[in-house]
Short mmCIF file of C-alpha atoms and ligand atoms in Angstrom, two decimals:
data_model
loop_
_atom_site.label_atom_id
_atom_site.label_comp_id
_atom_site.label_asym_id
_atom_site.label_seq_id
_atom_site.Cartn_x
_atom_site.Cartn_y
_atom_site.Cartn_z
CA MET A 109 17.89 39.39 3.43
CA LYS A 110 16.35 36.38 5.14
CA THR A 111 16.30 36.01 8.93
CA ALA A 112 18.40 33.05 10.04
CA VAL A 113 16.61 30.16 11.71
CA SER A 114 18.29 27.67 14.03
CA ALA A 115 18.31 23.90 13.62
CA THR A 116 16.14 23.64 16.75
CA GLN A 117 13.57 25.98 15.25
CA VAL A 118 13.49 24.00 11.99
CA GLU A 119 13.05 20.83 14.04
CA ARG A 120 10.15 22.38 15.89
CA PHE A 121 8.63 23.49 12.61
CA ARG A 122 8.96 19.94 11.23
CA ALA A 123 7.19 18.56 14.31
CA LEU A 124 4.35 21.08 13.95
CA VAL A 125 3.93 20.29 10.26
CA ALA A 126 3.71 16.59 11.16
CA ARG A 127 1.29 17.24 14.01
CA TYR A 128 -1.12 19.53 12.18
CA LEU A 129 -0.82 18.55 8.53
CA GLY A 130 0.26 14.92 8.98
CA LEU A 131 3.16 15.39 6.56
CA LYS A 132 6.52 13.73 7.10
CA PHE A 133 9.81 15.21 6.03
CA GLU A 134 13.02 13.20 6.10
CA ASP A 135 16.26 14.65 7.40
CA SER A 136 17.33 15.33 3.81
CA LYS A 137 14.44 17.83 3.52
CA THR A 138 15.39 20.11 6.42
CA GLY A 139 16.86 22.65 3.97
CA LEU A 140 13.46 22.98 2.27
CA LEU A 141 11.73 23.25 5.64
CA ALA A 142 14.12 26.02 6.69
CA GLU A 143 13.35 28.00 3.51
CA VAL A 144 9.60 27.61 3.94
CA LEU A 145 9.83 28.60 7.60
CA GLN A 146 11.71 31.75 6.65
CA ARG A 147 9.22 32.65 3.94
CA ARG A 148 6.26 32.17 6.24
CA MET A 149 7.91 34.20 9.03
CA GLU A 150 8.47 37.04 6.58
CA TRP A 151 4.96 36.88 5.18
CA ASN A 152 3.49 36.96 8.70
CA ALA A 153 6.05 39.62 9.75
CA LEU A 154 7.03 37.52 12.76
CA PRO A 155 10.41 36.34 14.07
CA ALA A 156 10.88 32.58 14.44
CA GLU A 157 9.85 32.09 18.06
CA PRO A 158 6.56 34.04 17.94
CA TYR A 159 5.75 32.51 14.55
CA LEU A 160 6.25 28.97 15.89
CA ALA A 161 4.34 29.75 19.10
CA ARG A 162 1.36 31.12 17.16
CA LEU A 163 1.48 28.26 14.68
CA GLU A 164 1.44 25.82 17.59
CA ALA A 165 -1.50 27.64 19.20
CA ARG A 166 -3.32 27.62 15.80
CA GLN A 167 -3.59 31.40 15.95
CA LEU A 168 -2.44 32.13 12.37
CA ARG A 169 -5.53 32.23 10.21
CA GLY A 170 -5.13 30.46 6.88
CA GLU A 171 -1.60 29.39 7.74
CA PHE A 172 -2.15 25.65 7.29
CA GLY A 173 -3.49 26.31 3.79
CA ALA A 174 -0.45 28.48 3.02
CA LEU A 175 1.86 25.77 4.32
CA ALA A 176 0.03 23.20 2.20
CA GLN A 177 0.79 25.30 -0.87
CA GLU A 178 4.46 25.26 0.03
CA LEU A 179 4.80 21.69 1.28
CA THR A 180 2.42 19.34 -0.56
CA VAL A 181 2.83 17.54 -3.85
CA GLY A 182 -0.17 18.17 -6.12
CA GLU A 183 0.79 15.88 -9.01
CA THR A 184 -2.30 14.32 -10.58
CA TYR A 185 -3.99 13.76 -13.95
CA PHE A 186 -7.26 12.57 -15.41
CA PHE A 187 -7.88 8.80 -15.40
CA ARG A 188 -4.82 8.07 -13.26
CA ASN A 189 -4.69 4.32 -12.37
CA ILE A 190 -7.55 3.70 -14.74
CA ASP A 191 -7.68 0.01 -13.69
CA GLN A 192 -9.16 1.16 -10.40
CA LEU A 193 -11.86 3.17 -12.15
CA HIS A 194 -12.73 0.10 -14.21
CA ALA A 195 -12.91 -1.98 -11.03
CA VAL A 196 -15.40 0.53 -9.62
CA ARG A 197 -17.43 0.70 -12.83
CA ASP A 198 -17.65 -3.08 -13.35
CA GLY A 199 -17.84 -4.49 -9.84
CA VAL A 200 -17.81 -2.07 -6.94
CA LEU A 201 -20.52 0.26 -8.15
CA PRO A 202 -23.05 -2.47 -9.03
CA GLU A 203 -22.41 -4.09 -5.65
CA ARG A 204 -22.83 -0.84 -3.74
CA ALA A 205 -25.94 -0.06 -5.76
CA ARG A 206 -27.47 -3.33 -4.53
CA ALA A 207 -26.53 -2.37 -0.96
CA GLN A 208 -28.10 1.09 -1.39
CA ALA A 209 -31.23 0.02 -3.28
CA THR A 210 -33.44 1.84 -0.77
CA ARG A 211 -31.41 5.03 -0.53
CA ARG A 212 -30.82 5.22 -4.31
CA CYS A 213 -27.74 7.33 -3.75
CA LEU A 214 -24.04 6.44 -3.92
CA ARG A 215 -21.61 8.58 -1.98
CA ILE A 216 -17.97 8.88 -2.96
CA LEU A 217 -15.16 10.79 -1.25
CA SER A 218 -12.01 11.88 -3.07
CA ALA A 219 -9.70 12.59 -0.12
CA GLY A 220 -6.66 14.61 -1.18
CA CYS A 221 -8.26 15.47 -4.55
CA ALA A 222 -5.61 18.02 -5.63
CA SER A 223 -6.89 20.02 -8.65
CA GLY A 224 -9.93 17.81 -9.19
CA GLU A 225 -8.84 15.43 -11.95
CA GLU A 226 -9.48 12.34 -9.79
CA ALA A 227 -13.00 13.34 -8.73
CA TYR A 228 -13.97 14.43 -12.24
CA SER A 229 -12.60 11.17 -13.70
CA ILE A 230 -14.82 9.25 -11.27
CA ALA A 231 -17.81 11.33 -12.38
CA MET A 232 -17.10 10.74 -16.08
CA THR A 233 -16.57 6.99 -15.57
CA LEU A 234 -19.65 6.35 -13.47
CA ARG A 235 -22.13 8.69 -15.07
CA ASP A 236 -23.43 6.11 -17.52
CA VAL A 237 -23.45 3.10 -15.25
CA LEU A 238 -25.90 4.10 -12.53
CA PRO A 239 -28.88 1.72 -12.42
CA ASP A 240 -31.31 4.39 -13.69
CA PRO A 241 -31.69 8.19 -13.83
CA SER A 242 -33.50 8.33 -10.49
CA TRP A 243 -30.22 7.39 -8.79
CA GLN A 244 -27.95 10.09 -7.43
CA LEU A 245 -24.16 10.03 -7.51
CA TRP A 246 -22.72 12.34 -4.87
CA ILE A 247 -18.99 13.00 -5.18
CA ARG A 248 -17.31 15.02 -2.48
CA ALA A 249 -13.71 16.08 -3.05
CA VAL A 250 -11.50 17.60 -0.36
CA ASP A 251 -7.96 18.92 -0.16
CA LEU A 252 -5.89 20.94 2.27
CA ASN A 253 -4.43 23.20 -0.39
CA PRO A 254 -6.76 26.13 -1.22
CA ALA A 255 -4.96 26.81 -4.52
CA MET A 256 -5.76 23.26 -5.62
CA ILE A 257 -9.44 23.64 -4.69
CA ALA A 258 -9.61 26.95 -6.63
CA LYS A 259 -8.11 25.25 -9.69
CA ALA A 260 -10.53 22.32 -9.37
CA LEU A 261 -13.48 24.73 -9.28
CA GLN A 262 -12.24 26.45 -12.44
CA ALA A 263 -12.18 23.06 -14.20
CA ARG A 264 -9.81 24.39 -16.85
CA TYR A 265 -6.80 22.23 -17.64
CA ALA A 266 -3.68 22.13 -19.79
CA GLY A 267 -3.47 19.30 -22.31
CA TRP A 268 -0.87 17.49 -20.16
CA ALA A 269 -3.53 16.75 -17.51
CA LEU A 270 -5.41 14.78 -20.16
CA ARG A 271 -2.46 12.65 -21.23
CA GLU A 272 -4.25 9.44 -20.16
CA THR A 273 -7.72 10.53 -21.32
CA SER A 274 -9.17 8.65 -24.27
CA PRO A 275 -10.08 10.66 -27.40
CA ALA A 276 -13.73 9.64 -26.90
CA MET A 277 -13.80 11.07 -23.36
CA GLN A 278 -11.99 14.21 -24.49
CA GLN A 279 -14.44 14.78 -27.27
CA ARG A 280 -17.46 14.13 -25.08
CA TRP A 281 -16.56 16.12 -21.99
CA PHE A 282 -14.02 18.83 -22.87
CA ARG A 283 -14.03 21.87 -25.12
CA GLN A 284 -11.01 23.86 -26.20
CA LYS A 285 -10.58 27.35 -24.78
CA GLY A 286 -7.36 28.98 -25.93
CA ARG A 287 -4.60 26.53 -25.14
CA ASP A 288 -6.63 24.90 -22.37
CA LEU A 289 -9.45 22.41 -22.14
CA VAL A 290 -12.59 23.23 -20.18
CA LEU A 291 -14.70 20.52 -18.57
CA ASP A 292 -18.40 20.18 -19.34
CA ASP A 293 -20.81 21.65 -16.78
CA ALA A 294 -22.64 18.34 -16.34
CA ILE A 295 -19.49 16.74 -14.91
CA ARG A 296 -18.55 19.83 -12.90
CA ALA A 297 -21.97 19.80 -11.26
CA ALA A 298 -21.48 16.21 -10.11
CA VAL A 299 -18.62 17.10 -7.76
CA THR A 300 -18.53 19.25 -4.60
CA PHE A 301 -15.12 20.63 -3.62
CA GLU A 302 -14.11 21.71 -0.12
CA GLU A 303 -10.96 22.76 1.67
CA ARG A 304 -10.48 20.22 4.47
CA ASN A 305 -7.61 18.82 6.49
CA LEU A 306 -7.57 15.01 6.51
CA ASN A 307 -5.34 15.15 9.55
CA GLU A 308 -8.10 16.65 11.67
CA ASP A 309 -10.79 14.61 13.32
CA ASP A 310 -13.49 16.67 11.63
CA PRO A 311 -16.83 15.23 12.81
CA GLU A 312 -18.70 16.45 9.74
CA LEU A 313 -16.26 15.02 7.21
CA TRP A 314 -15.89 11.72 9.04
CA GLN A 315 -19.47 10.94 10.01
CA ALA A 316 -20.21 7.23 10.43
CA ASP A 317 -21.53 5.47 7.33
CA ALA A 318 -21.05 8.60 5.18
CA TYR A 319 -19.44 7.07 2.06
CA ASP A 320 -19.76 4.01 -0.13
CA ILE A 321 -16.34 4.47 -1.69
CA VAL A 322 -13.31 6.49 -0.61
CA PHE A 323 -10.43 7.33 -2.90
CA CYS A 324 -7.38 8.38 -0.92
CA ARG A 325 -4.72 7.91 -3.54
CA ASN A 326 -1.14 9.12 -3.39
CA VAL A 327 -1.77 11.01 -0.17
CA LEU A 328 -0.82 8.68 2.70
CA MET A 329 2.62 8.15 1.18
CA TYR A 330 3.48 11.71 2.30
CA PHE A 331 2.16 11.20 5.84
CA THR A 332 3.88 10.12 9.02
CA ALA A 333 2.96 6.55 9.99
CA GLN A 334 0.96 7.85 12.94
CA SER A 335 -1.06 10.29 10.83
CA ALA A 336 -1.60 7.75 8.06
CA ALA A 337 -2.98 5.25 10.60
CA ALA A 338 -5.24 7.94 12.08
CA VAL A 339 -6.57 8.94 8.63
CA VAL A 340 -7.23 5.28 7.77
CA ALA A 341 -9.10 4.88 11.08
CA ARG A 342 -11.29 7.87 10.16
CA ILE A 343 -11.91 6.51 6.68
CA THR A 344 -12.86 3.15 8.20
CA ARG A 345 -15.33 4.84 10.51
CA SER A 346 -16.93 6.89 7.74
CA LEU A 347 -17.23 4.06 5.22
CA ALA A 348 -20.45 2.06 5.09
CA PRO A 349 -19.95 -1.57 6.13
CA GLY A 350 -18.79 -3.30 2.95
CA GLY A 351 -17.68 0.06 1.51
CA TYR A 352 -14.50 0.33 -0.55
CA LEU A 353 -11.19 2.13 -0.21
CA PHE A 354 -8.79 2.86 -3.08
CA LEU A 355 -5.18 3.83 -2.38
CA GLY A 356 -2.40 4.77 -4.80
CA HIS A 357 -0.49 1.95 -6.52
CA ALA A 358 2.51 2.40 -4.26
CA GLU A 359 0.47 2.50 -1.04
CA THR A 360 -0.86 -0.35 1.10
CA LEU A 361 -2.74 -0.76 4.36
CA HIS A 362 -0.12 -3.26 5.48
CA GLY A 363 0.87 -2.22 8.99
CA LEU A 364 -1.84 0.48 9.09
CA SER A 365 -5.15 -1.33 9.49
CA GLN A 366 -6.69 -4.76 9.77
CA ALA A 367 -10.21 -3.53 9.17
CA PHE A 368 -10.28 -4.30 5.43
CA HIS A 369 -10.40 -7.23 3.05
CA LEU A 370 -7.87 -7.01 0.24
CA ARG A 371 -9.50 -7.16 -3.20
CA HIS A 372 -7.73 -7.84 -6.49
CA THR A 373 -9.54 -7.41 -9.81
CA HIS A 374 -8.80 -5.65 -13.10
CA GLY A 375 -5.08 -6.00 -12.36
CA THR A 376 -5.34 -3.69 -9.37
CA PHE A 377 -5.57 -3.92 -5.59
CA TYR A 378 -8.07 -2.19 -3.36
CA TYR A 379 -9.85 -2.72 -0.04
CA GLN A 380 -13.29 -3.51 1.26
CA ARG A 381 -14.28 -2.67 4.80
CA LYS A 382 -15.06 -5.68 6.92
CA ASP A 383 -17.06 -5.62 10.09
CA GLY A 384 -14.79 -7.78 12.22
CA VAL A 385 -12.76 -6.31 15.05
CA ALA A 386 -9.30 -5.20 14.04
CA GLN A 387 -6.57 -7.68 14.94
CA PRO A 388 -3.42 -6.61 16.77
CA GLU A 389 -0.33 -6.04 14.65
CA ARG A 390 1.94 -9.04 14.17
CA ALA A 391 5.24 -9.09 15.97
CA CYS A 392 8.20 -9.17 13.59
CA LEU A 393 10.77 -11.89 13.58
CA GLN A 394 14.32 -10.70 13.89
CA GLN A 395 17.48 -12.57 13.29
CA ASP A 396 21.03 -11.98 12.30
CA ASP A 397 22.13 -12.82 8.82
CA VAL A 398 24.13 -15.89 7.89
CA ALA A 399 25.97 -16.68 4.70
CA VAL A 400 26.51 -20.34 3.86
CA GLY A 401 25.06 -22.69 1.27
CA PRO A 402 25.53 -24.50 -2.02
CA ALA A 403 24.93 -23.16 -5.52
CA LEU A 404 21.21 -22.89 -5.80
CA THR A 405 21.07 -22.67 -9.55
CA ALA A 406 21.92 -26.33 -9.88
CA VAL A 407 19.27 -27.33 -7.39
CA VAL A 408 16.64 -25.20 -9.10
CA GLU A 409 17.60 -26.53 -12.53
CA GLY A 410 17.14 -30.09 -11.31
CA ALA A 411 13.88 -29.45 -9.51
CA GLY A 412 10.50 -29.16 -11.22
CA THR A 413 9.36 -26.10 -9.31
CA TRP A 414 10.67 -23.73 -6.69
CA ILE A 415 8.74 -25.62 -4.02
CA ASP A 416 10.48 -28.81 -5.23
CA ALA A 417 13.80 -27.04 -4.89
CA ILE A 418 12.88 -26.07 -1.35
CA GLY A 419 11.86 -29.66 -0.65
CA GLU A 420 15.17 -30.98 -1.94
CA SER A 421 17.10 -28.79 0.38
CA SER A 422 19.48 -30.68 2.58
CA LYS A 423 21.71 -29.52 5.37
CA ARG A 424 21.23 -25.96 4.30
CA ILE A 425 18.90 -25.02 7.07
CA ARG A 426 20.96 -26.94 9.61
CA GLU A 427 23.99 -24.90 8.60
CA LEU A 428 22.01 -21.73 8.95
CA THR A 429 20.77 -22.84 12.35
CA GLN A 430 24.20 -23.38 13.75
CA VAL A 431 25.01 -19.78 13.09
CA THR A 432 21.68 -18.21 13.86
CA MET A 433 20.85 -20.12 16.99
CA SER A 434 24.15 -19.13 18.43
CA THR A 435 22.85 -15.58 18.22
CA GLY A 436 19.86 -16.69 20.28
CA ALA A 437 17.78 -14.15 18.42
CA ALA A 438 15.09 -16.38 16.99
CA ALA A 439 14.31 -18.17 20.21
CA GLY A 440 14.35 -14.90 22.09
CA VAL A 441 11.98 -13.03 19.82
CA LEU A 442 9.47 -15.85 19.65
CA GLU A 443 9.62 -16.55 23.37
CA PRO A 444 6.14 -15.17 24.15
CA TRP A 445 4.61 -17.87 21.96
CA HIS A 446 7.14 -20.56 22.94
CA LEU A 447 7.96 -21.05 19.27
CA GLY A 448 11.72 -21.06 19.73
CA PRO A 449 12.09 -24.85 19.89
CA ALA A 450 9.81 -25.41 16.87
CA LEU A 451 11.72 -22.81 14.91
CA GLU A 452 14.94 -24.52 15.87
CA LEU A 453 13.62 -27.84 14.54
CA PHE A 454 12.50 -26.09 11.35
CA GLN A 455 15.96 -24.72 10.91
CA GLN A 456 17.31 -28.26 11.25
CA GLU A 457 14.82 -29.42 8.61
CA ARG A 458 13.14 -31.68 11.17
CA PHE A 459 9.79 -30.62 9.81
CA ALA A 460 7.68 -33.50 11.17
CA GLU A 461 9.06 -33.01 14.68
CA ALA A 462 8.54 -29.25 14.44
CA LEU A 463 4.97 -29.76 13.31
CA GLY A 464 4.42 -32.25 16.12
CA MET A 465 5.73 -29.73 18.58
CA MET A 466 3.35 -27.14 17.21
CA GLN A 467 0.40 -29.41 17.93
CA ALA A 468 1.17 -28.67 21.54
CA VAL A 469 0.80 -24.93 21.10
CA PRO A 470 -1.73 -23.74 23.70
CA PRO A 471 -5.17 -22.92 22.25
CA GLU A 472 -4.81 -19.20 23.00
CA SER A 473 -1.70 -19.11 20.78
CA ALA A 474 -3.11 -21.31 18.02
CA ARG A 475 -4.65 -18.27 16.36
CA ASP A 476 -1.50 -16.22 16.64
CA PRO A 477 -0.41 -15.10 13.15
CA ASP A 478 3.24 -16.01 13.85
CA VAL A 479 2.25 -19.51 14.91
CA LEU A 480 0.10 -19.97 11.82
CA LEU A 481 2.76 -18.62 9.49
CA LEU A 482 5.44 -20.93 10.85
CA ARG A 483 3.03 -23.86 10.64
CA ALA A 484 2.22 -23.01 7.01
CA VAL A 485 5.92 -22.75 6.14
CA LEU A 486 6.61 -26.09 7.86
CA LEU A 487 3.77 -27.79 6.03
CA ALA A 488 4.90 -26.37 2.70
CA HIS A 489 8.49 -27.47 3.33
CA SER A 490 7.37 -30.97 4.16
CA GLY A 491 5.31 -31.19 0.98
CA GLN A 492 1.88 -31.04 2.64
CA LEU A 493 0.70 -28.33 0.30
CA ALA A 494 -3.06 -28.70 0.73
CA GLN A 495 -2.69 -28.42 4.51
CA ALA A 496 -0.29 -25.50 4.12
CA GLU A 497 -2.87 -23.72 1.98
CA ASP A 498 -5.53 -24.38 4.56
CA VAL A 499 -3.38 -22.83 7.29
CA CYS A 500 -2.60 -19.83 5.04
CA HIS A 501 -6.31 -19.23 4.54
CA ARG A 502 -6.86 -19.41 8.30
CA LEU A 503 -4.03 -16.92 8.78
CA LEU A 504 -5.45 -14.60 6.11
CA ALA A 505 -8.84 -14.74 7.79
CA LEU A 506 -7.09 -13.22 10.82
CA ASP A 507 -4.60 -10.99 9.06
CA GLU A 508 -5.62 -10.46 5.47
CA LEU A 509 -2.69 -8.25 4.67
CA ASN A 510 -0.07 -10.83 5.63
CA ALA A 511 2.41 -10.81 2.76
CA GLY A 512 4.13 -13.98 4.02
CA ALA A 513 0.89 -15.98 3.87
CA HIS A 514 0.33 -14.87 0.28
CA TYR A 515 3.86 -15.95 -0.61
CA VAL A 516 3.42 -19.42 0.94
CA LEU A 517 0.10 -19.67 -0.94
CA ALA A 518 1.97 -18.86 -4.15
CA LEU A 519 4.29 -21.82 -3.51
CA CYS A 520 1.32 -24.07 -2.81
CA ARG A 521 -0.52 -22.95 -5.93
CA GLU A 522 2.57 -23.61 -8.01
CA GLY A 523 2.86 -27.05 -6.45
CA ALA A 524 -0.77 -27.70 -7.44
CA GLY A 525 0.04 -26.79 -11.06
CA ASP A 526 -1.89 -23.52 -10.87
CA ARG A 527 0.65 -21.10 -12.31
CA ARG A 528 -1.82 -18.26 -12.69
CA GLY A 529 -2.98 -18.63 -9.07
CA ALA A 530 0.66 -18.73 -7.93
CA ALA A 531 1.44 -15.52 -9.81
CA ASP A 532 -1.66 -13.82 -8.34
CA GLN A 533 -0.54 -14.69 -4.81
CA ASP A 534 2.99 -13.46 -5.50
CA GLN A 535 1.52 -10.20 -6.84
CA ALA A 536 -0.52 -9.79 -3.66
CA ALA A 537 2.58 -10.37 -1.49
CA ILE A 538 4.55 -7.82 -3.53
CA TYR A 539 1.76 -5.27 -3.38
CA LEU A 540 1.41 -5.67 0.38
CA ASP A 541 5.12 -5.47 0.99
CA PRO A 542 7.12 -4.01 -1.88
CA THR A 543 10.36 -4.80 -0.02
CA PHE A 544 9.69 -8.56 0.06
CA ALA A 545 12.24 -10.19 -2.26
CA MET A 546 11.08 -13.82 -2.41
CA PRO A 547 7.79 -13.33 -4.29
CA ARG A 548 9.70 -11.29 -6.88
CA MET A 549 12.16 -14.12 -7.34
CA HIS A 550 9.36 -16.68 -7.43
CA LEU A 551 7.49 -14.68 -10.09
CA GLY A 552 10.73 -14.62 -12.09
CA LEU A 553 11.07 -18.39 -11.81
CA LEU A 554 7.44 -18.92 -12.82
CA ALA A 555 8.02 -16.68 -15.84
CA ARG A 556 11.19 -18.55 -16.74
CA ARG A 557 9.23 -21.81 -16.91
CA ALA A 558 6.68 -20.11 -19.16
CA GLY A 559 9.43 -18.68 -21.39
CA GLU A 560 8.48 -15.05 -20.60
CA ARG A 561 11.91 -13.47 -20.80
CA GLU A 562 10.83 -9.90 -20.25
CA THR A 563 9.07 -10.80 -17.00
CA VAL A 564 12.07 -12.88 -15.89
CA ARG A 565 14.33 -9.90 -16.51
CA ASN A 566 12.06 -7.50 -14.70
CA GLU A 567 11.34 -9.66 -11.64
CA MET A 568 14.88 -10.94 -11.21
CA THR A 569 16.23 -7.39 -11.41
CA HIS A 570 13.85 -6.37 -8.64
CA ALA A 571 14.61 -9.49 -6.60
CA LEU A 572 18.35 -8.86 -6.90
CA ALA A 573 18.03 -5.33 -5.55
CA LEU A 574 15.65 -6.36 -2.76
CA LEU A 575 17.65 -9.41 -1.69
CA GLU A 576 20.64 -7.22 -0.91
CA ARG A 577 18.60 -5.54 1.81
CA GLU A 578 16.14 -8.31 2.66
CA ASP A 579 15.45 -8.82 6.33
CA ALA A 580 17.52 -11.74 7.60
CA SER A 581 14.68 -13.35 9.55
CA ARG A 582 12.50 -13.28 6.47
CA LEU A 583 15.21 -14.92 4.41
CA LEU A 584 15.47 -17.62 7.02
CA LEU A 585 11.74 -18.26 7.04
CA PHE A 586 11.04 -17.96 3.33
CA GLY A 587 14.38 -18.52 1.61
CA GLY A 588 13.90 -22.29 1.34
CA GLY A 589 17.05 -22.84 3.38
CA PHE A 590 19.19 -20.92 0.90
CA ASN A 591 21.26 -18.04 2.14
CA ARG A 592 21.36 -14.53 0.74
CA GLU A 593 24.46 -15.08 -1.42
CA THR A 594 23.03 -18.20 -3.01
CA LEU A 595 19.73 -16.51 -3.79
CA LEU A 596 21.58 -13.52 -5.24
CA ALA A 597 23.63 -15.88 -7.39
CA LEU A 598 20.44 -17.48 -8.69
CA CYS A 599 19.01 -14.12 -9.69
CA ARG A 600 22.23 -13.15 -11.45
CA ALA A 601 22.32 -16.46 -13.30
CA GLU A 602 18.73 -16.00 -14.47
CA LEU A 603 19.51 -12.49 -15.64
CA GLN A 604 22.54 -13.72 -17.55
CA VAL A 605 20.35 -16.27 -19.33
CA CYS A 606 18.21 -13.30 -20.39
CA GLY A 607 21.28 -11.62 -21.83
CA GLU A 608 21.77 -9.12 -18.99
CA SER A 609 25.29 -8.43 -17.81
CA VAL A 610 25.32 -8.47 -14.01
C1 SAM B 2097 -0.20 13.75 -5.04
S1 SAM B 2097 -1.72 14.56 -4.78
C2 SAM B 2097 -2.85 13.24 -5.10
C3 SAM B 2097 -3.99 13.66 -5.96
C4 SAM B 2097 -4.94 12.54 -6.37
N1 SAM B 2097 -5.51 11.89 -5.24
C5 SAM B 2097 -4.23 11.55 -7.24
O1 SAM B 2097 -3.94 10.43 -6.81
O2 SAM B 2097 -3.96 11.87 -8.40
C6 SAM B 2097 -1.76 14.68 -2.98
C7 SAM B 2097 -2.76 15.69 -2.49
O3 SAM B 2097 -2.97 15.48 -1.09
C8 SAM B 2097 -3.20 16.73 -0.49
N2 SAM B 2097 -2.96 16.68 0.96
C9 SAM B 2097 -1.78 16.53 1.60
N3 SAM B 2097 -1.95 16.58 2.92
C10 SAM B 2097 -3.27 16.77 3.12
C11 SAM B 2097 -4.07 16.91 4.28
N4 SAM B 2097 -3.54 16.88 5.50
N5 SAM B 2097 -5.40 17.08 4.12
C12 SAM B 2097 -5.96 17.14 2.88
N6 SAM B 2097 -5.24 17.01 1.75
C13 SAM B 2097 -3.92 16.83 1.87
C14 SAM B 2097 -2.23 17.65 -1.21
O4 SAM B 2097 -2.61 19.00 -1.08
C15 SAM B 2097 -2.29 17.13 -2.63
O5 SAM B 2097 -3.19 17.87 -3.41
#
């Protein structure tokens, strides 16, 4: 029979797991934590209090590894997110090879490598593309879970792990052994595996200028925000200037680091370390929601583009203002930059006056991301698209991961007749902030004009779900003066045109 543990003890256990392993567990996972705590107490033959005290004092040898086996997700497979491997093969590796022409060695870290499929996929992909045989490719792969490292070293896999592996790669690098597939020694020899904790400031693992490329994919999503930011800071330190970082598809550096350029090739996003000093995080706008406005569908139908529809807006923003300004929230939040009055004019669609007021912004605030974003939105709303683009680029030079700037750029690109460029900018905004509804809706509208029904259906379905929860201040700034209900109605109407019942 299991020893009972109290809610306080489980809470303490959760805090220790976050502190030492970096892992976050939501309230819904406290049942799992309680079971693991009980199992580990039993295995160590300790009651709860001594177990927690010794865990806290790091006196239980091998315990973090044992906890990793219980608490981490080791899902992985060969050639996962293959677009990223192609981006490395075609662009990143040749560029890093030029940077390392003297050293003639490229150093890659697979951080959170699980059972080795990621590191081995890198080795298989890059083996043939090194400049010449005198070059060395050094791949270091680390994971907290000792069982994963043992499996990686065995290099023996079930067929399921090769579900995304091409027949040519399978034939070249694997041989059948029983029901499993065993990896060729040449690839095994290219990778070094170690048990390491990414959540520790390990001076050997995180030496300065140690890696050309770091893969840390599908790891940070399980971390607390604080631990994720600390790991990214270590990765930044250990990457060569101009080195590259690859995260999982569902992960971004947005809100974690300003030390990277965002790169987008091969249909995938990744990051390149810059040498500039990190910028402070942007303050968030906050505002209460409002719900007034005309039927947007008619306006959008009549307008050439979404930016035209925004330009044709009339009274909408004024109506919103009357409600929102009575809350006082916008003016209050923006007070430090004295943007309240300009925002108020924006909300009244007095764009020229708002822009004029922003000319008077003191020089020390002129580089503030909030100031630049509002200026870009104002310029876009008043039809000055080239100037709006210019301001967006200035903002992105300061804060490259600013999803709002990418969205305004998407509007500008559409206005300039560059549909592909508009879609790229929307994709960047979505990648950087998957909760941002407007670029989804805009992508849907772009697709509608191109007659791409499947994309319309997909994007409008996403937009509909996101709009329900979209931040009110963001709707105010980016919603083109349309309120939540009107934007939702537009999405539903577009979906109905595609034959969806909503
Ligand atoms: C979902 S797998 C990702 C595997 C591979 N990177 C991929 O994308 O396919 C996450 C891995 O991160 C490892 N991990 C979690 N916390 C860690 C930590 N603090 N230090 C090192 N590895 C950790 C887990 O053990 C697990 O193997």
